[in-house]
Coordinates of N, CA and C in Angstrom, one line a residue:
X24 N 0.8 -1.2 0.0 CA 0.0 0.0 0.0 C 0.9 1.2 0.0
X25 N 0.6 2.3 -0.9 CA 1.8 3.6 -1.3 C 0.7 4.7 -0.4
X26 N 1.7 5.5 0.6 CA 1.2 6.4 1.1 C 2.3 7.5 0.4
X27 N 1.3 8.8 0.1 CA 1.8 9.8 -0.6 C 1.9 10.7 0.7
X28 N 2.7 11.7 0.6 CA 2.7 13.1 1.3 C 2.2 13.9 0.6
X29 N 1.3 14.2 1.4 CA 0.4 15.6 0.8 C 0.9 17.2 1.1
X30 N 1.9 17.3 1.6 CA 2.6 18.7 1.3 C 2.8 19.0 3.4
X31 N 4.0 20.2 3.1 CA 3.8 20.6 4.5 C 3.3 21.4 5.1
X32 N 2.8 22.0 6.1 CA 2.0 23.2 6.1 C 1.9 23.9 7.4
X33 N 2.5 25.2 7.5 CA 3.0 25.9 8.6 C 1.4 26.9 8.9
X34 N 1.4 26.6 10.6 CA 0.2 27.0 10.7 C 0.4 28.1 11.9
X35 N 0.0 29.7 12.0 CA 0.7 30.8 12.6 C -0.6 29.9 13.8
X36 N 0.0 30.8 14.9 CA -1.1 31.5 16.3 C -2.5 31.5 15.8
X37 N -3.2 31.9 15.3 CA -4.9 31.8 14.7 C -5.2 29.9 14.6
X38 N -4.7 29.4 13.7 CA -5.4 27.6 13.7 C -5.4 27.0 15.2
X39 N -3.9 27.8 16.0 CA -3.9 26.7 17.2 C -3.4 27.8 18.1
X40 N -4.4 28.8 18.6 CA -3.8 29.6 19.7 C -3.0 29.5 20.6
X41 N -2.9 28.5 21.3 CA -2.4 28.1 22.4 C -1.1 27.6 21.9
X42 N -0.5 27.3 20.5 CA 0.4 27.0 19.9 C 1.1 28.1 19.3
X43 N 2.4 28.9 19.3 CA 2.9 29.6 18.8 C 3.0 29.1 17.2
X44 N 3.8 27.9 17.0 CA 3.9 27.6 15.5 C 3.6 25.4 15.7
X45 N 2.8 25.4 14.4 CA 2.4 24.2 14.5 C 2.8 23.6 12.7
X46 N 3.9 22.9 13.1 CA 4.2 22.1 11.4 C 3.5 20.7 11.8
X47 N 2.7 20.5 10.3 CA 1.8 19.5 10.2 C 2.0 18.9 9.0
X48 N 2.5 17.6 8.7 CA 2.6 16.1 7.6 C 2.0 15.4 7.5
X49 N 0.9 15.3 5.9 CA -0.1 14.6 6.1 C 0.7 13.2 5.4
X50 N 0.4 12.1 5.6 CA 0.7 10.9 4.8 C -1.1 10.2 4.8
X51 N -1.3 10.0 3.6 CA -2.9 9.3 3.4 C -2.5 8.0 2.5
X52 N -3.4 7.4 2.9 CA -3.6 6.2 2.4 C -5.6 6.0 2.4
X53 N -5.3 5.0 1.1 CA -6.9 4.9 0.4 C -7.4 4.1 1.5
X54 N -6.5 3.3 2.1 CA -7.3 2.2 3.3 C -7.3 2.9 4.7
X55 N -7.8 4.2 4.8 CA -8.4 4.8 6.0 C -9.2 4.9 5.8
X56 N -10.1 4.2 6.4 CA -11.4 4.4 6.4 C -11.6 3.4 8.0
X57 N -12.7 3.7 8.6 CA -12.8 3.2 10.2 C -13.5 1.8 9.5
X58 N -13.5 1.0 10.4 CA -13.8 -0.4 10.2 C -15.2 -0.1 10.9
X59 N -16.0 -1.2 10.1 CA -17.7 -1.0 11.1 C -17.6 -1.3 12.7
X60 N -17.9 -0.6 13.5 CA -18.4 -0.2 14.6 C -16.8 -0.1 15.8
X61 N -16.0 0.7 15.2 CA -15.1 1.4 15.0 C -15.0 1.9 16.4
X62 N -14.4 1.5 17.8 CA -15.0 2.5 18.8 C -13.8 3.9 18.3
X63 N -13.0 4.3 17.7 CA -12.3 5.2 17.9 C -12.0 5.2 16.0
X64 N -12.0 6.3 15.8 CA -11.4 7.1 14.6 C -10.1 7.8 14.3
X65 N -9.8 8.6 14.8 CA -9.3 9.8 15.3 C -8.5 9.5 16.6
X66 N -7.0 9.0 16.3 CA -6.0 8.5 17.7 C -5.1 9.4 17.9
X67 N -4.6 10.1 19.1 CA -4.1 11.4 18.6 C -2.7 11.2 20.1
X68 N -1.6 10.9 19.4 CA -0.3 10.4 20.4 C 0.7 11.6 20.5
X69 N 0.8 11.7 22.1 CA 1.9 12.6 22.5 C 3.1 11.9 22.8
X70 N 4.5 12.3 21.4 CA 5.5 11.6 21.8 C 6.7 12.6 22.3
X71 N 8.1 12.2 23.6 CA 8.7 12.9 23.0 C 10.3 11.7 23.1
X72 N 11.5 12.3 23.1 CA 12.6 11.0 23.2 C 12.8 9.8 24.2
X73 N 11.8 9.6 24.8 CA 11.9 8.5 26.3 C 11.2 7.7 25.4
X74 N 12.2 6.2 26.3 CA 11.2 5.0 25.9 C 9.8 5.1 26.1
X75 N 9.6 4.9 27.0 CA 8.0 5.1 27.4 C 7.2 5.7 26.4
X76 N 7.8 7.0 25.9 CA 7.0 7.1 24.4 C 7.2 6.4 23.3
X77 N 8.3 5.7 23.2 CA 8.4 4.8 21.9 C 6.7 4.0 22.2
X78 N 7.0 3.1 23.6 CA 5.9 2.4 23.5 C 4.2 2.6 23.4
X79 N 4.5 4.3 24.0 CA 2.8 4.4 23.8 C 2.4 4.3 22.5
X80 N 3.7 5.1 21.3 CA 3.7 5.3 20.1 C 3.1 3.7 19.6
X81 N 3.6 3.2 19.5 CA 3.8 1.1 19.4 C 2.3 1.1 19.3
X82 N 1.9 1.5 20.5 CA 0.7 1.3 21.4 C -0.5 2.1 19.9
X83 N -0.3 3.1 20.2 CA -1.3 4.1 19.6 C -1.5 3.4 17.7
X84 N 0.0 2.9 17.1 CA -0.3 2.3 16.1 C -0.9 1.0 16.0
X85 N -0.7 0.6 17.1 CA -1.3 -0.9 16.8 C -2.9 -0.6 17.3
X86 N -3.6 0.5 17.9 CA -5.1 0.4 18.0 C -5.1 1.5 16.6
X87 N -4.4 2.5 16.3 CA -5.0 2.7 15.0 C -5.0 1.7 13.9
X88 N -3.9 0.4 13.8 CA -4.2 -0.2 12.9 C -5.5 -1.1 12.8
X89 N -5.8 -1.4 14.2 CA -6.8 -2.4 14.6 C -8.4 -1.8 14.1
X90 N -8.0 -0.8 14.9 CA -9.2 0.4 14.6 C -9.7 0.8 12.9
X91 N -8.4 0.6 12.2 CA -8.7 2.0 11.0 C -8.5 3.0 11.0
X92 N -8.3 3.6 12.2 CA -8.0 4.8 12.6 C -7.2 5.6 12.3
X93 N -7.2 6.9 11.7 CA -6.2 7.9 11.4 C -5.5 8.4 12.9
X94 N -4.1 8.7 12.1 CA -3.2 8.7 13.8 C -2.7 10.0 13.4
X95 N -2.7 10.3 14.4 CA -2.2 12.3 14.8 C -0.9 12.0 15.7
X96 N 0.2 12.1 15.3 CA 1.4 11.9 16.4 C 1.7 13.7 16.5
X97 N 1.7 14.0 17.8 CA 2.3 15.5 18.0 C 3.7 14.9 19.2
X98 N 4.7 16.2 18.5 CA 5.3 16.9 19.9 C 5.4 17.7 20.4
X99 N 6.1 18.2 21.5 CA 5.5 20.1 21.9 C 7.2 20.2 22.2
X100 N 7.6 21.2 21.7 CA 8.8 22.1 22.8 C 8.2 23.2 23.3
X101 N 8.8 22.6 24.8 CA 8.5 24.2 26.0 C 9.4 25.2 25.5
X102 N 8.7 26.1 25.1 CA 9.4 27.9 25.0 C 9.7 28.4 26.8
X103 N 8.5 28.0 27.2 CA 8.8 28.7 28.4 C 9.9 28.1 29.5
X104 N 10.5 26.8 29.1 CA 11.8 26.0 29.6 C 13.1 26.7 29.1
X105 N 12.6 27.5 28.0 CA 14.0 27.5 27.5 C 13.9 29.2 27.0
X106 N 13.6 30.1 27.8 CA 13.3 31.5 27.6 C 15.0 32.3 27.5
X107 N 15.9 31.7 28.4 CA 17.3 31.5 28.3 C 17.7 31.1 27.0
X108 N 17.5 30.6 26.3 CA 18.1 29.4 25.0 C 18.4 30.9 23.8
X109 N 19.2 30.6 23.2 CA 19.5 31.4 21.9 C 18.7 30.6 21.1
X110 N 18.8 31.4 19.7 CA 17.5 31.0 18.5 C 18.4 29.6 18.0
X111 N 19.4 29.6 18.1 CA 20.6 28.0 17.5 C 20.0 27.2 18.2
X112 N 20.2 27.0 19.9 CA 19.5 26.0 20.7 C 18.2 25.4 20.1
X113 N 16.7 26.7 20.4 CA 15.5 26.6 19.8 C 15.7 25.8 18.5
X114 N 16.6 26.4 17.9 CA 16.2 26.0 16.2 C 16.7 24.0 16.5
X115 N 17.7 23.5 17.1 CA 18.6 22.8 17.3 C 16.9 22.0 18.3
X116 N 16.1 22.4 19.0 CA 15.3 21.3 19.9 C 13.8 21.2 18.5
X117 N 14.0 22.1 17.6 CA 12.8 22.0 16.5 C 13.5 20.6 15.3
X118 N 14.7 21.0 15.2 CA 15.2 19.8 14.7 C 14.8 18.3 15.1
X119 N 15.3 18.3 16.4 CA 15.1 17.4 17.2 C 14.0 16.5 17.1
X120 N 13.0 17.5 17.4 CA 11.6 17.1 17.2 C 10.8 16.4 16.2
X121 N 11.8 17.3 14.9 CA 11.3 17.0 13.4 C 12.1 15.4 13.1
X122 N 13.2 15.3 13.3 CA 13.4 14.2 13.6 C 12.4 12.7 14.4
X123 N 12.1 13.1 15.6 CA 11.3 12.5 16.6 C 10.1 12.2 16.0
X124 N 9.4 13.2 15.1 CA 8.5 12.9 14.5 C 8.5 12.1 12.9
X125 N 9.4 12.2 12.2 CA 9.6 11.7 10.9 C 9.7 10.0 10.8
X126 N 10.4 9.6 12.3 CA 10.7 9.0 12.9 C 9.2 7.8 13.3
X127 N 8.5 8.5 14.0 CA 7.3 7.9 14.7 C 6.0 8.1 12.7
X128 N 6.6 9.0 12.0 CA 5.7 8.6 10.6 C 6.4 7.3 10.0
X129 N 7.3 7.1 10.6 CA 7.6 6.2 9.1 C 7.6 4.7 9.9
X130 N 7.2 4.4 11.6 CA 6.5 3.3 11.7 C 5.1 3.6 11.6
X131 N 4.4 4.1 11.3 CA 2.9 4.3 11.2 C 3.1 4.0 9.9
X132 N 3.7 3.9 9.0 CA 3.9 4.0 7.4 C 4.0 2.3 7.2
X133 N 5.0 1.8 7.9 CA 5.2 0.8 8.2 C 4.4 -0.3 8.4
X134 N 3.5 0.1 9.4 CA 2.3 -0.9 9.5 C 0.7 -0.4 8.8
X135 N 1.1 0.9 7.7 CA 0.1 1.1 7.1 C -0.9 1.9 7.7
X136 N -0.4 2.6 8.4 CA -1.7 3.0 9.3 C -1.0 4.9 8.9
X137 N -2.7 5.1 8.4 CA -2.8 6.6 8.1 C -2.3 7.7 8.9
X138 N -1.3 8.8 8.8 CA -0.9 9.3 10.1 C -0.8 10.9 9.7
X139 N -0.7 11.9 10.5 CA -0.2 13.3 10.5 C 0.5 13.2 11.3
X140 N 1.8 14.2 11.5 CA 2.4 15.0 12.7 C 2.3 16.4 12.9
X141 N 2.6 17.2 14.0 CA 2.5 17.9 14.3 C 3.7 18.6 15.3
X142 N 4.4 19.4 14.9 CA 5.5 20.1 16.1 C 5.1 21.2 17.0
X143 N 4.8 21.1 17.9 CA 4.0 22.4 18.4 C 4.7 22.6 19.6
X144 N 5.1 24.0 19.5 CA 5.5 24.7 20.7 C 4.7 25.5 21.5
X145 N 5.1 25.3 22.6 CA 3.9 26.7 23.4 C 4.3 27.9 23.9
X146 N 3.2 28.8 23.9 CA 3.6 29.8 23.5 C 4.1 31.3 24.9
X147 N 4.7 32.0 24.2 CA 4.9 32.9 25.6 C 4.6 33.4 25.9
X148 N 3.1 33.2 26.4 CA 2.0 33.5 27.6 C 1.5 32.6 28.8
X149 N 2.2 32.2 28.8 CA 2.1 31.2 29.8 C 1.4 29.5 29.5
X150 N 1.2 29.4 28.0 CA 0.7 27.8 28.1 C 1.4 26.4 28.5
X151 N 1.1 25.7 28.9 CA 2.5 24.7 29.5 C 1.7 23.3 28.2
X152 N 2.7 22.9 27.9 CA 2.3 21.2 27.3 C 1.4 20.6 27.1
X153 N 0.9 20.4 28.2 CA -0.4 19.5 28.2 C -1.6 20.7 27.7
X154 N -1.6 22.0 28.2 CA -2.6 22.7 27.3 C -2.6 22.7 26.1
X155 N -1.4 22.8 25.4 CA -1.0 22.9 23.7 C -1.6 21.4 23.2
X156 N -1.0 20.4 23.7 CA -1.5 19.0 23.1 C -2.7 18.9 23.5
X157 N -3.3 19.3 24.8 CA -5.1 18.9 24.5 C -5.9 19.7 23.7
X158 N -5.1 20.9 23.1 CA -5.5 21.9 22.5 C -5.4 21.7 21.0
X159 N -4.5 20.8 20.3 CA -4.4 20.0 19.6 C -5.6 18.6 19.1
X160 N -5.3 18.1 19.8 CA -6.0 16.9 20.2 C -7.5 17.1 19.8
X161 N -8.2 18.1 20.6 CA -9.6 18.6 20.2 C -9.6 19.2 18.4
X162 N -8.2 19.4 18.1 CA -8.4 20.1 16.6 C -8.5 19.4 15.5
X163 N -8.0 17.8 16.3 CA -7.9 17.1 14.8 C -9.2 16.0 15.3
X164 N -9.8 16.4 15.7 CA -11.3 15.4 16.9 C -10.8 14.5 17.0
X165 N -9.8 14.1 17.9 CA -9.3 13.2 18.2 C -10.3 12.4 19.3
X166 N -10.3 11.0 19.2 CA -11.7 10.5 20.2 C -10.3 9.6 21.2
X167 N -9.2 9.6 21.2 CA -8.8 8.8 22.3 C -7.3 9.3 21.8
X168 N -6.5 9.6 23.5 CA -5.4 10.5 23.3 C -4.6 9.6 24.1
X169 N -3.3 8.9 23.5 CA -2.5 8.4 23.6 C -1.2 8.7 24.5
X170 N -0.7 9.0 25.5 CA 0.7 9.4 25.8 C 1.2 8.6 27.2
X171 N 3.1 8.8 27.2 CA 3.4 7.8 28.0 C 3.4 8.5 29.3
X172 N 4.1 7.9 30.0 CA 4.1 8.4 31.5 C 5.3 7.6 32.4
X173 N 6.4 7.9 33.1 CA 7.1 7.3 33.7 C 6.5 7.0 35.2
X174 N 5.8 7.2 35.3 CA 4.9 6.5 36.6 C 6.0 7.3 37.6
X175 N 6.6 8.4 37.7 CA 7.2 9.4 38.9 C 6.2 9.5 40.2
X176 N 6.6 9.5 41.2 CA 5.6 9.7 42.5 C 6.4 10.7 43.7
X177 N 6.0 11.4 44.4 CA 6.7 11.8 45.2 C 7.4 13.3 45.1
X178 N 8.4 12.9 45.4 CA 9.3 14.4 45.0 C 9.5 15.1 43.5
X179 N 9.7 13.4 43.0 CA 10.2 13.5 41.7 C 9.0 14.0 40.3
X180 N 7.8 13.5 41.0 CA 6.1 13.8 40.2 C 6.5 15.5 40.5
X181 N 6.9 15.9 41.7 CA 6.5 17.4 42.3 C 7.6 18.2 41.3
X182 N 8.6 17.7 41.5 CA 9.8 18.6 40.7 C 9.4 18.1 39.2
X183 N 9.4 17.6 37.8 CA 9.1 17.2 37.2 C 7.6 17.2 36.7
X184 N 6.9 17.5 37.3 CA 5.3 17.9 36.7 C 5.1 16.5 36.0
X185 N 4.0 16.8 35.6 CA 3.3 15.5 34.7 C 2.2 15.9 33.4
X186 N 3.3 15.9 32.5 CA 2.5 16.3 31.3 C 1.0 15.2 31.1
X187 N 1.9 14.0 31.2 CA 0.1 13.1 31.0 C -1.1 13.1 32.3
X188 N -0.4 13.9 33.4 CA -1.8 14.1 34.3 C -2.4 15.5 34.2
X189 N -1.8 16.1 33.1 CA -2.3 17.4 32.5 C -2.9 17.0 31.6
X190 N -2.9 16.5 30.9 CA -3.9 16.1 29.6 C -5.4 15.3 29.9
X191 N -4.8 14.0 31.1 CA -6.1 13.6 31.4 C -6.9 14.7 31.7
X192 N -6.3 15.6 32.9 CA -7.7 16.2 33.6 C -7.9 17.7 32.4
X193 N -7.3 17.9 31.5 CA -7.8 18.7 30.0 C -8.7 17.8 29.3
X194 N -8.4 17.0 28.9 CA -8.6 16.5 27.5 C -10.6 15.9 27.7
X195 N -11.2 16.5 27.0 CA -12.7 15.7 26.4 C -12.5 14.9 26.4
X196 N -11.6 14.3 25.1 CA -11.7 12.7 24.5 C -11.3 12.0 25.9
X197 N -10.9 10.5 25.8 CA -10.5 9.5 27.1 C -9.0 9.4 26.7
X198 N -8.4 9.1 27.6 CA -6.8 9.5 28.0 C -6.5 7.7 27.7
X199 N -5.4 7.7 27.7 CA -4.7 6.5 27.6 C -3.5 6.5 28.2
X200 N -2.7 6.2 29.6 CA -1.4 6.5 29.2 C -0.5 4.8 29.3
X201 N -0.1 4.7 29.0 CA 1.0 4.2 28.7 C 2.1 4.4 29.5
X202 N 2.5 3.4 30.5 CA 3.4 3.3 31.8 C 4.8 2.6 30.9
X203 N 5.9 3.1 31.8 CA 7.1 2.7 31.4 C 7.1 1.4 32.1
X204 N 8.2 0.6 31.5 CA 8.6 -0.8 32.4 C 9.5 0.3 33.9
X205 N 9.4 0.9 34.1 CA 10.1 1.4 35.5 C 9.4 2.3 36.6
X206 N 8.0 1.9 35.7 CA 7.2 2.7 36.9 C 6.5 2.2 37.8
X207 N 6.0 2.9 39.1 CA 5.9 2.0 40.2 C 4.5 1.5 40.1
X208 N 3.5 0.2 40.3 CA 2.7 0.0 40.5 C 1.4 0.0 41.5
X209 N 2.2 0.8 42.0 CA 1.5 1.1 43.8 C 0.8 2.5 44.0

């Protein structure tokens, strides 16, 4: 099955407020279409370089392949982590990303499963991650939102924040996360 790229497309502050800049890759395929009684369409995965997202990734392709489902893979860089950074750095973590994402299209390509990405940064008014991705997420109607989580507890949840317990308690659709082999079960 030949999936085409349908072009790239830079989308300012207006399509995704809460996003300063959002690049978006479509790859289609003729066999997207949802299978009858389909619970999910629209699978929409936050990845960034941790295992734990490889596997949610894994994860998110193998119910969109099951599904039929068109897959949405985003990443986000924090602007507001890196307010210090020169434009090399910035330009140097957009790389990164573009990479991380080219990366997570070409196993969705792989197992045939319809996909977009998305790079999105947030923006310098104060949006943190999980707003930008659930803000996302609602754009492409995404009905079930994929991301991992190292299962952190304690100090380390407190210093470290938790992008995937930001999304559950944002996101409409239903959350999925995806635990690392190193997180605690208790």
């Amino acid at each position: 099955m030949e999936l085409r790229p349908a072009g790239l497309t830079q989308i300012k502050g207006e399509a995704c407020p809460c996003a300063q800049t959002s690049h978006i890759r479509r790859f289609t395929s003729r066999a997207a279409k949802p299978k009858p009684n389909a619970m999910y369409t629209h699978i929409f995965v936050a990845i960034d370089s941790s295992q734990v997202s490889d596997v949610a990734l894994r994860h998110a392709i193998g119910l969109a392949k099951d599904q039929g489902a068109q897959l949405h893979i985003a990443h986000v860089i924090d602007i507001l982590d890196m307010t210090w950074a020169m434009p090399d750095i910035l330009d140097t973590y957009r790389e990164q990303g573009q990479i991380l994402l080219n990366r997570a299209l070409d196993l969705a390509r792989q197992a045939s499963v319809p996909a977009t990405t998305s790079l999105l940064e947030t923006g310098v008014v104060g949006n943190r991650p999980a707003e930008v991705l659930t803000q996302r997420a609602q754009e492409v109607s995404a009905d079930l939102v994929v991301l991992g989580s190292h299962g952190y507890r304690g100090l380390s949840h407190f210093f470290l924040g938790s992008v995937a317990e930001g999304v559950a308690r944002l996101s409409r659709a239903p959350v999925l996360i995806v635990h690392g082999s190193g997180s605690s079960s208790n």
